[in-house]
Amino acid sequence: VVADYEYYVNDMFTESTRGTRVAQAVTDNVTVGGTYVSETQSGGTYELKGEDVAVKLAKDSTVRVEYAETQSQDSPQYLSTDGGITFSEVTQGNDIRGRAYGIRQDARLFDRVGMASYYKWVDPGFSTSGTASEQGKELKGINLVFDLTPVTRLSTSYDIQRLIEQGNLQARMQVGAQETRTTEEPRRSPLAVS
């Protein structure tokens, strides 16, 4: 599906969206990046500032650290959890600020064992389209894989989600309590063979 649209802006200097992303490899193993987005529309304003660092510790081992802040002043936003029959207010139309940060690592040992872990904190006021369901949540987890044979993998994971300051409506519905813990028992799965 391809959708084209266009819109008319009365004053292209006061109503616009601007952004940039810069990343620089400072060594063979370290990359530093920054992101900036600013949007000014008749319905409100939005600003995102973010920084990240990726460090390659070994051939198959990487750690990535991210930090971002948002500030928005807009009209209320609503969320429907029943297919559009009813709507609940998710944000009020005022000055909202928030921050999010996280760290994740991914490592492969001896070409047979893999381990990935993550930690993420998303303030209730942090706002991006990709984090609406994570606003007001702390997330952490670990995933382990072991390749038994070239075509069979054993994997398990453990994840924790915790509400921060009660989260937003969408986060509360996903977590279902103040905190949930999920364990995926070890399971065997075939690997794709080409």
Short mmCIF file of N, CA and C in Angstrom, two decimals:
data_model
loop_
_atom_site.label_atom_id
_atom_site.label_comp_id
_atom_site.label_asym_id
_atom_site.label_seq_id
_atom_site.Cartn_x
_atom_site.Cartn_y
_atom_site.Cartn_z
N VAL A 1 0.84 -1.16 0.00
CA VAL A 1 0.00 0.00 0.00
C VAL A 1 0.89 1.23 0.00
N VAL A 2 0.63 2.14 -0.91
CA VAL A 2 1.36 3.40 -0.97
C VAL A 2 0.37 4.52 -0.77
N ALA A 3 0.65 5.42 0.14
CA ALA A 3 -0.24 6.55 0.39
C ALA A 3 0.53 7.84 0.20
N ASP A 4 0.00 8.71 -0.61
CA ASP A 4 0.58 10.03 -0.81
C ASP A 4 -0.33 11.06 -0.19
N TYR A 5 0.25 12.08 0.39
CA TYR A 5 -0.56 13.16 0.91
C TYR A 5 0.23 14.44 0.80
N GLU A 6 -0.48 15.52 0.86
CA GLU A 6 0.17 16.82 0.88
C GLU A 6 -0.65 17.75 1.75
N TYR A 7 -0.01 18.78 2.23
CA TYR A 7 -0.73 19.72 3.07
C TYR A 7 -0.21 21.12 2.79
N TYR A 8 -1.02 22.09 3.13
CA TYR A 8 -0.70 23.48 2.90
C TYR A 8 -0.35 24.13 4.23
N VAL A 9 0.77 24.79 4.29
CA VAL A 9 1.21 25.45 5.50
C VAL A 9 1.11 26.96 5.28
N ASN A 10 0.37 27.64 6.17
CA ASN A 10 0.21 29.09 6.03
C ASN A 10 1.54 29.82 6.16
N ASP A 11 2.31 29.47 7.16
CA ASP A 11 3.58 30.14 7.40
C ASP A 11 4.63 29.07 7.61
N MET A 12 5.40 28.76 6.57
CA MET A 12 6.31 27.63 6.63
C MET A 12 7.48 27.84 7.61
N PHE A 13 7.62 29.05 8.14
CA PHE A 13 8.70 29.27 9.10
C PHE A 13 8.24 29.10 10.54
N THR A 14 6.95 29.26 10.81
CA THR A 14 6.47 29.08 12.18
C THR A 14 5.81 27.73 12.39
N GLU A 15 5.37 27.06 11.33
CA GLU A 15 4.79 25.72 11.43
C GLU A 15 5.64 24.77 10.61
N SER A 16 6.45 23.98 11.29
CA SER A 16 7.34 23.09 10.56
C SER A 16 7.88 22.00 11.46
N THR A 17 8.50 21.02 10.84
CA THR A 17 9.20 19.96 11.56
C THR A 17 10.63 19.93 11.05
N ARG A 18 11.57 19.97 11.99
CA ARG A 18 12.98 19.97 11.65
C ARG A 18 13.67 18.91 12.48
N GLY A 19 14.69 18.31 11.94
CA GLY A 19 15.42 17.32 12.72
C GLY A 19 16.75 16.98 12.10
N THR A 20 17.60 16.42 12.93
CA THR A 20 18.91 15.98 12.45
C THR A 20 19.38 14.81 13.29
N ARG A 21 20.19 13.99 12.69
CA ARG A 21 20.82 12.85 13.37
C ARG A 21 22.28 12.84 12.93
N VAL A 22 23.18 12.84 13.90
CA VAL A 22 24.60 12.83 13.61
C VAL A 22 25.23 11.68 14.39
N ALA A 23 26.05 10.90 13.73
CA ALA A 23 26.79 9.83 14.40
C ALA A 23 28.21 9.85 13.88
N GLN A 24 29.15 9.63 14.79
CA GLN A 24 30.57 9.67 14.43
C GLN A 24 31.29 8.52 15.10
N ALA A 25 32.04 7.76 14.32
CA ALA A 25 32.90 6.72 14.88
C ALA A 25 34.15 7.42 15.40
N VAL A 26 34.34 7.44 16.71
CA VAL A 26 35.52 8.12 17.27
C VAL A 26 36.72 7.19 17.34
N THR A 27 36.48 5.89 17.35
CA THR A 27 37.53 4.88 17.21
C THR A 27 36.91 3.74 16.42
N ASP A 28 37.69 2.69 16.21
CA ASP A 28 37.14 1.52 15.51
C ASP A 28 36.04 0.84 16.31
N ASN A 29 36.03 1.07 17.63
CA ASN A 29 35.08 0.37 18.49
C ASN A 29 34.05 1.26 19.18
N VAL A 30 34.13 2.57 19.01
CA VAL A 30 33.22 3.48 19.70
C VAL A 30 32.56 4.43 18.70
N THR A 31 31.22 4.48 18.75
CA THR A 31 30.45 5.41 17.93
C THR A 31 29.59 6.26 18.84
N VAL A 32 29.62 7.57 18.63
CA VAL A 32 28.85 8.52 19.43
C VAL A 32 27.84 9.19 18.51
N GLY A 33 26.60 9.36 18.98
CA GLY A 33 25.58 9.96 18.14
C GLY A 33 24.69 10.92 18.90
N GLY A 34 24.01 11.76 18.15
CA GLY A 34 23.06 12.70 18.73
C GLY A 34 21.91 12.92 17.78
N THR A 35 20.73 13.18 18.35
CA THR A 35 19.52 13.40 17.57
C THR A 35 18.80 14.63 18.11
N TYR A 36 18.27 15.43 17.19
CA TYR A 36 17.48 16.59 17.59
C TYR A 36 16.27 16.69 16.65
N VAL A 37 15.08 16.85 17.23
CA VAL A 37 13.86 17.03 16.46
C VAL A 37 13.07 18.17 17.09
N SER A 38 12.55 19.04 16.26
CA SER A 38 11.72 20.15 16.72
C SER A 38 10.52 20.27 15.79
N GLU A 39 9.35 20.37 16.38
CA GLU A 39 8.13 20.50 15.58
C GLU A 39 7.28 21.62 16.15
N THR A 40 6.83 22.49 15.29
CA THR A 40 5.93 23.57 15.68
C THR A 40 4.73 23.52 14.75
N GLN A 41 3.57 23.25 15.33
CA GLN A 41 2.32 23.20 14.57
C GLN A 41 1.28 24.02 15.32
N SER A 42 0.17 24.26 14.68
CA SER A 42 -0.88 25.04 15.33
C SER A 42 -1.43 24.32 16.56
N GLY A 43 -1.34 22.97 16.60
CA GLY A 43 -1.82 22.19 17.74
C GLY A 43 -0.85 22.10 18.89
N GLY A 44 0.39 22.56 18.71
CA GLY A 44 1.35 22.50 19.80
C GLY A 44 2.78 22.43 19.30
N THR A 45 3.70 22.28 20.24
CA THR A 45 5.12 22.19 19.92
C THR A 45 5.69 20.91 20.51
N TYR A 46 6.82 20.48 19.94
CA TYR A 46 7.47 19.26 20.39
C TYR A 46 8.96 19.40 20.16
N GLU A 47 9.75 18.90 21.13
CA GLU A 47 11.20 18.91 20.97
C GLU A 47 11.77 17.64 21.59
N LEU A 48 12.70 17.01 20.87
CA LEU A 48 13.39 15.82 21.34
C LEU A 48 14.89 16.04 21.20
N LYS A 49 15.63 15.73 22.26
CA LYS A 49 17.09 15.77 22.22
C LYS A 49 17.58 14.43 22.72
N GLY A 50 18.48 13.79 21.98
CA GLY A 50 18.96 12.48 22.40
C GLY A 50 20.43 12.28 22.10
N GLU A 51 21.06 11.47 22.92
CA GLU A 51 22.45 11.10 22.73
C GLU A 51 22.58 9.60 22.88
N ASP A 52 23.57 9.02 22.19
CA ASP A 52 23.81 7.59 22.33
C ASP A 52 25.28 7.28 22.09
N VAL A 53 25.71 6.18 22.69
CA VAL A 53 27.08 5.69 22.52
C VAL A 53 27.00 4.19 22.31
N ALA A 54 27.68 3.70 21.29
CA ALA A 54 27.78 2.26 21.05
C ALA A 54 29.25 1.87 21.16
N VAL A 55 29.51 0.82 21.94
CA VAL A 55 30.88 0.35 22.14
C VAL A 55 30.94 -1.12 21.74
N LYS A 56 31.83 -1.42 20.82
CA LYS A 56 32.05 -2.81 20.41
C LYS A 56 33.17 -3.35 21.29
N LEU A 57 32.80 -4.22 22.23
CA LEU A 57 33.77 -4.74 23.20
C LEU A 57 34.65 -5.84 22.62
N ALA A 58 34.09 -6.61 21.71
CA ALA A 58 34.81 -7.70 21.05
C ALA A 58 34.14 -7.93 19.70
N LYS A 59 34.62 -8.92 18.97
CA LYS A 59 34.07 -9.18 17.63
C LYS A 59 32.56 -9.34 17.65
N ASP A 60 32.03 -10.07 18.63
CA ASP A 60 30.60 -10.34 18.70
C ASP A 60 29.98 -9.83 19.99
N SER A 61 30.44 -8.68 20.49
CA SER A 61 29.91 -8.15 21.75
C SER A 61 29.79 -6.62 21.66
N THR A 62 28.57 -6.12 21.86
CA THR A 62 28.31 -4.69 21.73
C THR A 62 27.47 -4.21 22.91
N VAL A 63 27.75 -3.00 23.38
CA VAL A 63 26.96 -2.33 24.41
C VAL A 63 26.51 -1.00 23.83
N ARG A 64 25.24 -0.66 24.03
CA ARG A 64 24.70 0.61 23.53
C ARG A 64 23.99 1.31 24.68
N VAL A 65 24.31 2.59 24.90
CA VAL A 65 23.70 3.41 25.94
C VAL A 65 22.99 4.57 25.25
N GLU A 66 21.73 4.86 25.66
CA GLU A 66 20.95 5.93 25.05
C GLU A 66 20.31 6.80 26.14
N TYR A 67 20.20 8.09 25.85
CA TYR A 67 19.53 9.03 26.75
C TYR A 67 18.79 10.03 25.87
N ALA A 68 17.55 10.37 26.25
CA ALA A 68 16.79 11.35 25.48
C ALA A 68 15.84 12.10 26.40
N GLU A 69 15.53 13.33 26.00
CA GLU A 69 14.55 14.16 26.71
C GLU A 69 13.58 14.71 25.69
N THR A 70 12.31 14.83 26.11
CA THR A 70 11.32 15.47 25.25
C THR A 70 10.58 16.54 26.04
N GLN A 71 10.09 17.50 25.28
CA GLN A 71 9.23 18.54 25.84
C GLN A 71 8.16 18.81 24.80
N SER A 72 6.91 18.79 25.24
CA SER A 72 5.84 19.07 24.29
C SER A 72 4.76 19.89 24.97
N GLN A 73 4.15 20.70 24.18
CA GLN A 73 3.01 21.50 24.62
C GLN A 73 1.97 21.35 23.53
N ASP A 74 0.91 20.62 23.85
CA ASP A 74 -0.04 20.31 22.80
C ASP A 74 -1.45 20.17 23.33
N SER A 75 -2.33 19.86 22.42
CA SER A 75 -3.71 19.60 22.80
C SER A 75 -3.80 18.18 23.33
N PRO A 76 -4.86 17.84 24.03
CA PRO A 76 -4.98 16.50 24.60
C PRO A 76 -4.91 15.40 23.55
N GLN A 77 -4.38 14.23 23.95
CA GLN A 77 -4.34 13.05 23.09
C GLN A 77 -5.21 11.98 23.74
N TYR A 78 -5.86 11.19 22.90
CA TYR A 78 -6.79 10.18 23.40
C TYR A 78 -6.41 8.80 22.88
N LEU A 79 -6.76 7.77 23.64
CA LEU A 79 -6.45 6.40 23.29
C LEU A 79 -7.72 5.57 23.42
N SER A 80 -7.96 4.71 22.44
CA SER A 80 -9.08 3.79 22.50
C SER A 80 -8.53 2.38 22.68
N THR A 81 -9.07 1.67 23.65
CA THR A 81 -8.66 0.28 23.88
C THR A 81 -9.75 -0.71 23.47
N ASP A 82 -10.82 -0.19 22.87
CA ASP A 82 -11.92 -1.08 22.47
C ASP A 82 -12.32 -0.87 21.00
N GLY A 83 -11.34 -0.57 20.17
CA GLY A 83 -11.61 -0.43 18.74
C GLY A 83 -12.29 0.86 18.33
N GLY A 84 -12.20 1.89 19.13
CA GLY A 84 -12.76 3.18 18.77
C GLY A 84 -14.15 3.46 19.29
N ILE A 85 -14.66 2.60 20.16
CA ILE A 85 -16.00 2.84 20.72
C ILE A 85 -15.93 3.92 21.80
N THR A 86 -14.94 3.81 22.68
CA THR A 86 -14.73 4.84 23.70
C THR A 86 -13.27 5.28 23.67
N PHE A 87 -13.01 6.48 24.19
CA PHE A 87 -11.67 7.04 24.22
C PHE A 87 -11.37 7.57 25.61
N SER A 88 -10.13 7.40 26.04
CA SER A 88 -9.67 7.93 27.32
C SER A 88 -8.55 8.91 27.05
N GLU A 89 -8.52 9.99 27.83
CA GLU A 89 -7.47 10.99 27.66
C GLU A 89 -6.15 10.43 28.17
N VAL A 90 -5.12 10.47 27.32
CA VAL A 90 -3.80 9.96 27.68
C VAL A 90 -2.91 11.09 28.17
N THR A 91 -2.98 12.23 27.51
CA THR A 91 -2.20 13.39 27.92
C THR A 91 -3.10 14.60 27.99
N GLN A 92 -2.80 15.48 28.91
CA GLN A 92 -3.52 16.74 28.98
C GLN A 92 -2.83 17.75 28.06
N GLY A 93 -3.54 18.76 27.67
CA GLY A 93 -2.96 19.77 26.79
C GLY A 93 -2.17 20.80 27.56
N ASN A 94 -0.99 20.41 28.02
CA ASN A 94 -0.15 21.36 28.73
C ASN A 94 1.32 21.04 28.49
N ASP A 95 2.20 21.70 29.20
CA ASP A 95 3.64 21.50 29.04
C ASP A 95 4.04 20.17 29.68
N ILE A 96 4.48 19.24 28.86
CA ILE A 96 4.84 17.91 29.33
C ILE A 96 6.31 17.67 29.04
N ARG A 97 7.05 17.25 30.06
CA ARG A 97 8.47 16.96 29.90
C ARG A 97 8.74 15.55 30.40
N GLY A 98 9.72 14.91 29.79
CA GLY A 98 10.10 13.58 30.25
C GLY A 98 11.45 13.18 29.71
N ARG A 99 11.97 12.12 30.27
CA ARG A 99 13.25 11.61 29.82
C ARG A 99 13.17 10.09 29.73
N ALA A 100 14.05 9.54 28.96
CA ALA A 100 14.15 8.10 28.83
C ALA A 100 15.62 7.75 28.67
N TYR A 101 15.99 6.63 29.23
CA TYR A 101 17.36 6.17 29.05
C TYR A 101 17.38 4.66 29.08
N GLY A 102 18.42 4.12 28.51
CA GLY A 102 18.51 2.68 28.48
C GLY A 102 19.90 2.21 28.13
N ILE A 103 20.12 0.96 28.41
CA ILE A 103 21.38 0.30 28.05
C ILE A 103 21.02 -1.10 27.58
N ARG A 104 21.69 -1.55 26.54
CA ARG A 104 21.47 -2.93 26.11
C ARG A 104 22.80 -3.49 25.63
N GLN A 105 22.94 -4.77 25.80
CA GLN A 105 24.15 -5.44 25.36
C GLN A 105 23.77 -6.69 24.61
N ASP A 106 24.64 -7.05 23.71
CA ASP A 106 24.44 -8.25 22.90
C ASP A 106 25.80 -8.90 22.74
N ALA A 107 25.90 -10.17 23.07
CA ALA A 107 27.18 -10.86 22.97
C ALA A 107 26.97 -12.28 22.44
N ARG A 108 27.93 -12.74 21.72
CA ARG A 108 27.94 -14.11 21.20
C ARG A 108 29.26 -14.73 21.66
N LEU A 109 29.17 -15.88 22.33
CA LEU A 109 30.37 -16.53 22.85
C LEU A 109 30.58 -17.87 22.16
N PHE A 110 31.76 -18.12 21.75
CA PHE A 110 32.16 -19.42 21.18
C PHE A 110 31.28 -19.83 19.99
N ASP A 111 30.69 -18.87 19.30
CA ASP A 111 29.84 -19.11 18.13
C ASP A 111 28.63 -20.00 18.41
N ARG A 112 28.34 -20.29 19.69
CA ARG A 112 27.21 -21.16 20.00
C ARG A 112 26.29 -20.58 21.07
N VAL A 113 26.80 -19.68 21.90
CA VAL A 113 26.03 -19.13 23.01
C VAL A 113 25.82 -17.65 22.77
N GLY A 114 24.59 -17.20 22.89
CA GLY A 114 24.28 -15.78 22.74
C GLY A 114 23.58 -15.27 23.98
N MET A 115 23.88 -14.02 24.34
CA MET A 115 23.23 -13.41 25.49
C MET A 115 22.93 -11.96 25.15
N ALA A 116 21.71 -11.54 25.41
CA ALA A 116 21.32 -10.15 25.22
C ALA A 116 20.59 -9.72 26.48
N SER A 117 20.84 -8.49 26.92
CA SER A 117 20.14 -7.96 28.08
C SER A 117 19.84 -6.50 27.84
N TYR A 118 18.86 -5.98 28.57
CA TYR A 118 18.49 -4.59 28.39
C TYR A 118 17.93 -4.02 29.68
N TYR A 119 18.01 -2.70 29.79
CA TYR A 119 17.36 -1.95 30.86
C TYR A 119 16.86 -0.66 30.21
N LYS A 120 15.60 -0.30 30.48
CA LYS A 120 15.04 0.92 29.90
C LYS A 120 14.13 1.59 30.92
N TRP A 121 14.26 2.90 31.05
CA TRP A 121 13.42 3.72 31.92
C TRP A 121 12.77 4.78 31.03
N VAL A 122 11.44 4.85 31.05
CA VAL A 122 10.71 5.83 30.25
C VAL A 122 9.78 6.60 31.18
N ASP A 123 10.10 7.88 31.43
CA ASP A 123 9.26 8.73 32.27
C ASP A 123 7.83 8.77 31.73
N PRO A 124 6.84 8.99 32.59
CA PRO A 124 5.46 9.14 32.10
C PRO A 124 5.30 10.29 31.11
N GLY A 125 6.11 11.33 31.21
CA GLY A 125 5.99 12.47 30.31
C GLY A 125 6.83 12.40 29.06
N PHE A 126 7.64 11.35 28.90
CA PHE A 126 8.47 11.21 27.70
C PHE A 126 7.56 10.86 26.53
N SER A 127 7.77 11.51 25.40
CA SER A 127 6.80 11.38 24.32
C SER A 127 7.47 11.20 22.97
N THR A 128 7.30 10.01 22.39
CA THR A 128 7.60 9.76 20.99
C THR A 128 6.54 8.79 20.50
N SER A 129 6.34 8.74 19.20
CA SER A 129 5.32 7.83 18.68
C SER A 129 5.68 6.38 18.97
N GLY A 130 6.96 6.06 19.04
CA GLY A 130 7.37 4.69 19.28
C GLY A 130 7.37 4.28 20.74
N THR A 131 7.17 5.21 21.67
CA THR A 131 7.21 4.85 23.09
C THR A 131 5.90 5.10 23.81
N ALA A 132 4.82 5.37 23.10
CA ALA A 132 3.53 5.65 23.75
C ALA A 132 3.12 4.50 24.68
N SER A 133 3.38 3.27 24.28
CA SER A 133 2.99 2.13 25.11
C SER A 133 3.97 1.87 26.24
N GLU A 134 5.08 2.61 26.27
CA GLU A 134 6.08 2.42 27.31
C GLU A 134 6.17 3.60 28.28
N GLN A 135 5.35 4.63 28.07
CA GLN A 135 5.40 5.79 28.95
C GLN A 135 5.07 5.38 30.37
N GLY A 136 5.96 5.73 31.29
CA GLY A 136 5.73 5.40 32.69
C GLY A 136 6.07 3.96 33.03
N LYS A 137 7.06 3.39 32.32
CA LYS A 137 7.46 2.01 32.58
C LYS A 137 8.97 1.89 32.74
N GLU A 138 9.35 0.97 33.58
CA GLU A 138 10.75 0.53 33.68
C GLU A 138 10.76 -0.90 33.14
N LEU A 139 11.66 -1.17 32.21
CA LEU A 139 11.72 -2.49 31.58
C LEU A 139 13.13 -3.04 31.70
N LYS A 140 13.23 -4.33 31.98
CA LYS A 140 14.55 -4.97 32.01
C LYS A 140 14.37 -6.44 31.68
N GLY A 141 15.42 -7.01 31.12
CA GLY A 141 15.32 -8.42 30.78
C GLY A 141 16.61 -8.99 30.26
N ILE A 142 16.57 -10.30 30.08
CA ILE A 142 17.73 -11.04 29.58
C ILE A 142 17.21 -12.15 28.67
N ASN A 143 17.97 -12.45 27.64
CA ASN A 143 17.64 -13.50 26.69
C ASN A 143 18.90 -14.32 26.46
N LEU A 144 18.77 -15.65 26.56
CA LEU A 144 19.90 -16.54 26.34
C LEU A 144 19.56 -17.51 25.21
N VAL A 145 20.51 -17.78 24.34
CA VAL A 145 20.34 -18.78 23.28
C VAL A 145 21.56 -19.68 23.25
N PHE A 146 21.31 -20.93 22.93
CA PHE A 146 22.39 -21.90 22.80
C PHE A 146 22.10 -22.73 21.56
N ASP A 147 23.02 -22.71 20.61
CA ASP A 147 22.86 -23.48 19.39
C ASP A 147 23.34 -24.90 19.65
N LEU A 148 22.37 -25.82 19.80
CA LEU A 148 22.71 -27.22 20.08
C LEU A 148 23.40 -27.87 18.89
N THR A 149 22.87 -27.62 17.72
CA THR A 149 23.44 -28.13 16.47
C THR A 149 23.36 -26.99 15.46
N PRO A 150 23.89 -27.15 14.29
CA PRO A 150 23.77 -26.08 13.29
C PRO A 150 22.33 -25.74 12.90
N VAL A 151 21.37 -26.62 13.21
CA VAL A 151 19.98 -26.35 12.84
C VAL A 151 19.02 -26.34 14.02
N THR A 152 19.51 -26.43 15.26
CA THR A 152 18.63 -26.46 16.44
C THR A 152 19.13 -25.48 17.49
N ARG A 153 18.23 -24.62 17.96
CA ARG A 153 18.58 -23.60 18.95
C ARG A 153 17.69 -23.75 20.18
N LEU A 154 18.30 -23.62 21.36
CA LEU A 154 17.60 -23.61 22.64
C LEU A 154 17.61 -22.16 23.13
N SER A 155 16.44 -21.63 23.52
CA SER A 155 16.40 -20.23 23.96
C SER A 155 15.50 -20.07 25.18
N THR A 156 15.80 -19.06 25.99
CA THR A 156 14.99 -18.73 27.15
C THR A 156 15.12 -17.23 27.41
N SER A 157 14.10 -16.65 28.06
CA SER A 157 14.17 -15.22 28.37
C SER A 157 13.42 -14.93 29.67
N TYR A 158 13.79 -13.82 30.27
CA TYR A 158 13.16 -13.36 31.51
C TYR A 158 13.03 -11.85 31.41
N ASP A 159 11.81 -11.33 31.56
CA ASP A 159 11.55 -9.90 31.42
C ASP A 159 10.75 -9.39 32.61
N ILE A 160 11.01 -8.14 33.00
CA ILE A 160 10.27 -7.48 34.07
C ILE A 160 9.80 -6.13 33.56
N GLN A 161 8.52 -5.82 33.79
CA GLN A 161 7.96 -4.50 33.50
C GLN A 161 7.39 -3.95 34.80
N ARG A 162 7.74 -2.70 35.12
CA ARG A 162 7.25 -2.08 36.34
C ARG A 162 6.72 -0.70 36.01
N LEU A 163 5.56 -0.35 36.56
CA LEU A 163 5.00 0.97 36.34
C LEU A 163 5.75 2.02 37.15
N ILE A 164 5.95 3.19 36.55
CA ILE A 164 6.54 4.34 37.22
C ILE A 164 5.42 5.36 37.40
N GLU A 165 5.15 5.76 38.61
CA GLU A 165 4.10 6.75 38.89
C GLU A 165 2.79 6.37 38.20
N GLN A 166 2.42 5.11 38.24
CA GLN A 166 1.19 4.57 37.66
C GLN A 166 1.18 4.52 36.13
N GLY A 167 2.21 5.02 35.43
CA GLY A 167 2.26 4.94 33.97
C GLY A 167 1.09 5.64 33.32
N ASN A 168 0.92 5.44 32.02
CA ASN A 168 -0.27 5.96 31.34
C ASN A 168 -1.26 4.80 31.16
N LEU A 169 -2.41 5.08 30.61
CA LEU A 169 -3.46 4.07 30.47
C LEU A 169 -2.97 2.87 29.67
N GLN A 170 -2.29 3.10 28.57
CA GLN A 170 -1.82 2.01 27.73
C GLN A 170 -0.80 1.15 28.49
N ALA A 171 0.12 1.79 29.21
CA ALA A 171 1.12 1.04 29.99
C ALA A 171 0.44 0.24 31.10
N ARG A 172 -0.54 0.82 31.78
CA ARG A 172 -1.24 0.10 32.85
C ARG A 172 -1.95 -1.13 32.31
N MET A 173 -2.55 -1.02 31.13
CA MET A 173 -3.26 -2.16 30.56
C MET A 173 -2.28 -3.26 30.15
N GLN A 174 -1.09 -2.89 29.66
CA GLN A 174 -0.12 -3.90 29.26
C GLN A 174 0.49 -4.60 30.46
N VAL A 175 0.87 -3.83 31.47
CA VAL A 175 1.51 -4.41 32.64
C VAL A 175 0.48 -5.17 33.47
N GLY A 176 -0.71 -4.59 33.67
CA GLY A 176 -1.78 -5.27 34.38
C GLY A 176 -1.66 -5.24 35.89
N ALA A 177 -0.58 -4.74 36.42
CA ALA A 177 -0.35 -4.64 37.86
C ALA A 177 0.78 -3.62 38.05
N GLN A 178 1.24 -3.45 39.26
CA GLN A 178 2.37 -2.54 39.47
C GLN A 178 3.64 -3.11 38.83
N GLU A 179 3.73 -4.45 38.79
CA GLU A 179 4.90 -5.10 38.19
C GLU A 179 4.50 -6.46 37.65
N THR A 180 5.06 -6.82 36.50
CA THR A 180 4.88 -8.17 35.97
C THR A 180 6.23 -8.75 35.61
N ARG A 181 6.33 -10.05 35.77
CA ARG A 181 7.54 -10.79 35.42
C ARG A 181 7.13 -11.89 34.46
N THR A 182 7.89 -12.01 33.38
CA THR A 182 7.57 -13.00 32.36
C THR A 182 8.80 -13.87 32.13
N THR A 183 8.60 -15.16 32.19
CA THR A 183 9.68 -16.10 31.91
C THR A 183 9.27 -16.95 30.73
N GLU A 184 10.14 -17.02 29.76
CA GLU A 184 9.92 -17.94 28.65
C GLU A 184 10.81 -19.14 28.92
N GLU A 185 10.16 -20.25 29.21
CA GLU A 185 10.90 -21.46 29.54
C GLU A 185 11.78 -21.87 28.35
N PRO A 186 12.84 -22.57 28.63
CA PRO A 186 13.69 -23.02 27.52
C PRO A 186 12.87 -23.77 26.49
N ARG A 187 13.10 -23.44 25.25
CA ARG A 187 12.41 -24.12 24.16
C ARG A 187 13.38 -24.35 23.02
N ARG A 188 13.10 -25.38 22.28
CA ARG A 188 13.94 -25.75 21.14
C ARG A 188 13.26 -25.30 19.87
N SER A 189 14.01 -24.70 18.97
CA SER A 189 13.41 -24.28 17.71
C SER A 189 14.40 -24.53 16.59
N PRO A 190 13.89 -24.86 15.41
CA PRO A 190 14.79 -25.08 14.27
C PRO A 190 15.30 -23.75 13.73
N LEU A 191 16.54 -23.74 13.30
CA LEU A 191 17.13 -22.58 12.65
C LEU A 191 16.87 -22.67 11.16
N ALA A 192 16.76 -21.52 10.53
CA ALA A 192 16.57 -21.50 9.09
C ALA A 192 17.86 -21.96 8.41
N VAL A 193 17.73 -22.84 7.48
CA VAL A 193 18.89 -23.36 6.75
C VAL A 193 18.75 -22.90 5.31
N SER A 194 19.80 -22.27 4.80
CA SER A 194 19.72 -21.81 3.41
C SER A 194 20.64 -22.58 2.52
#
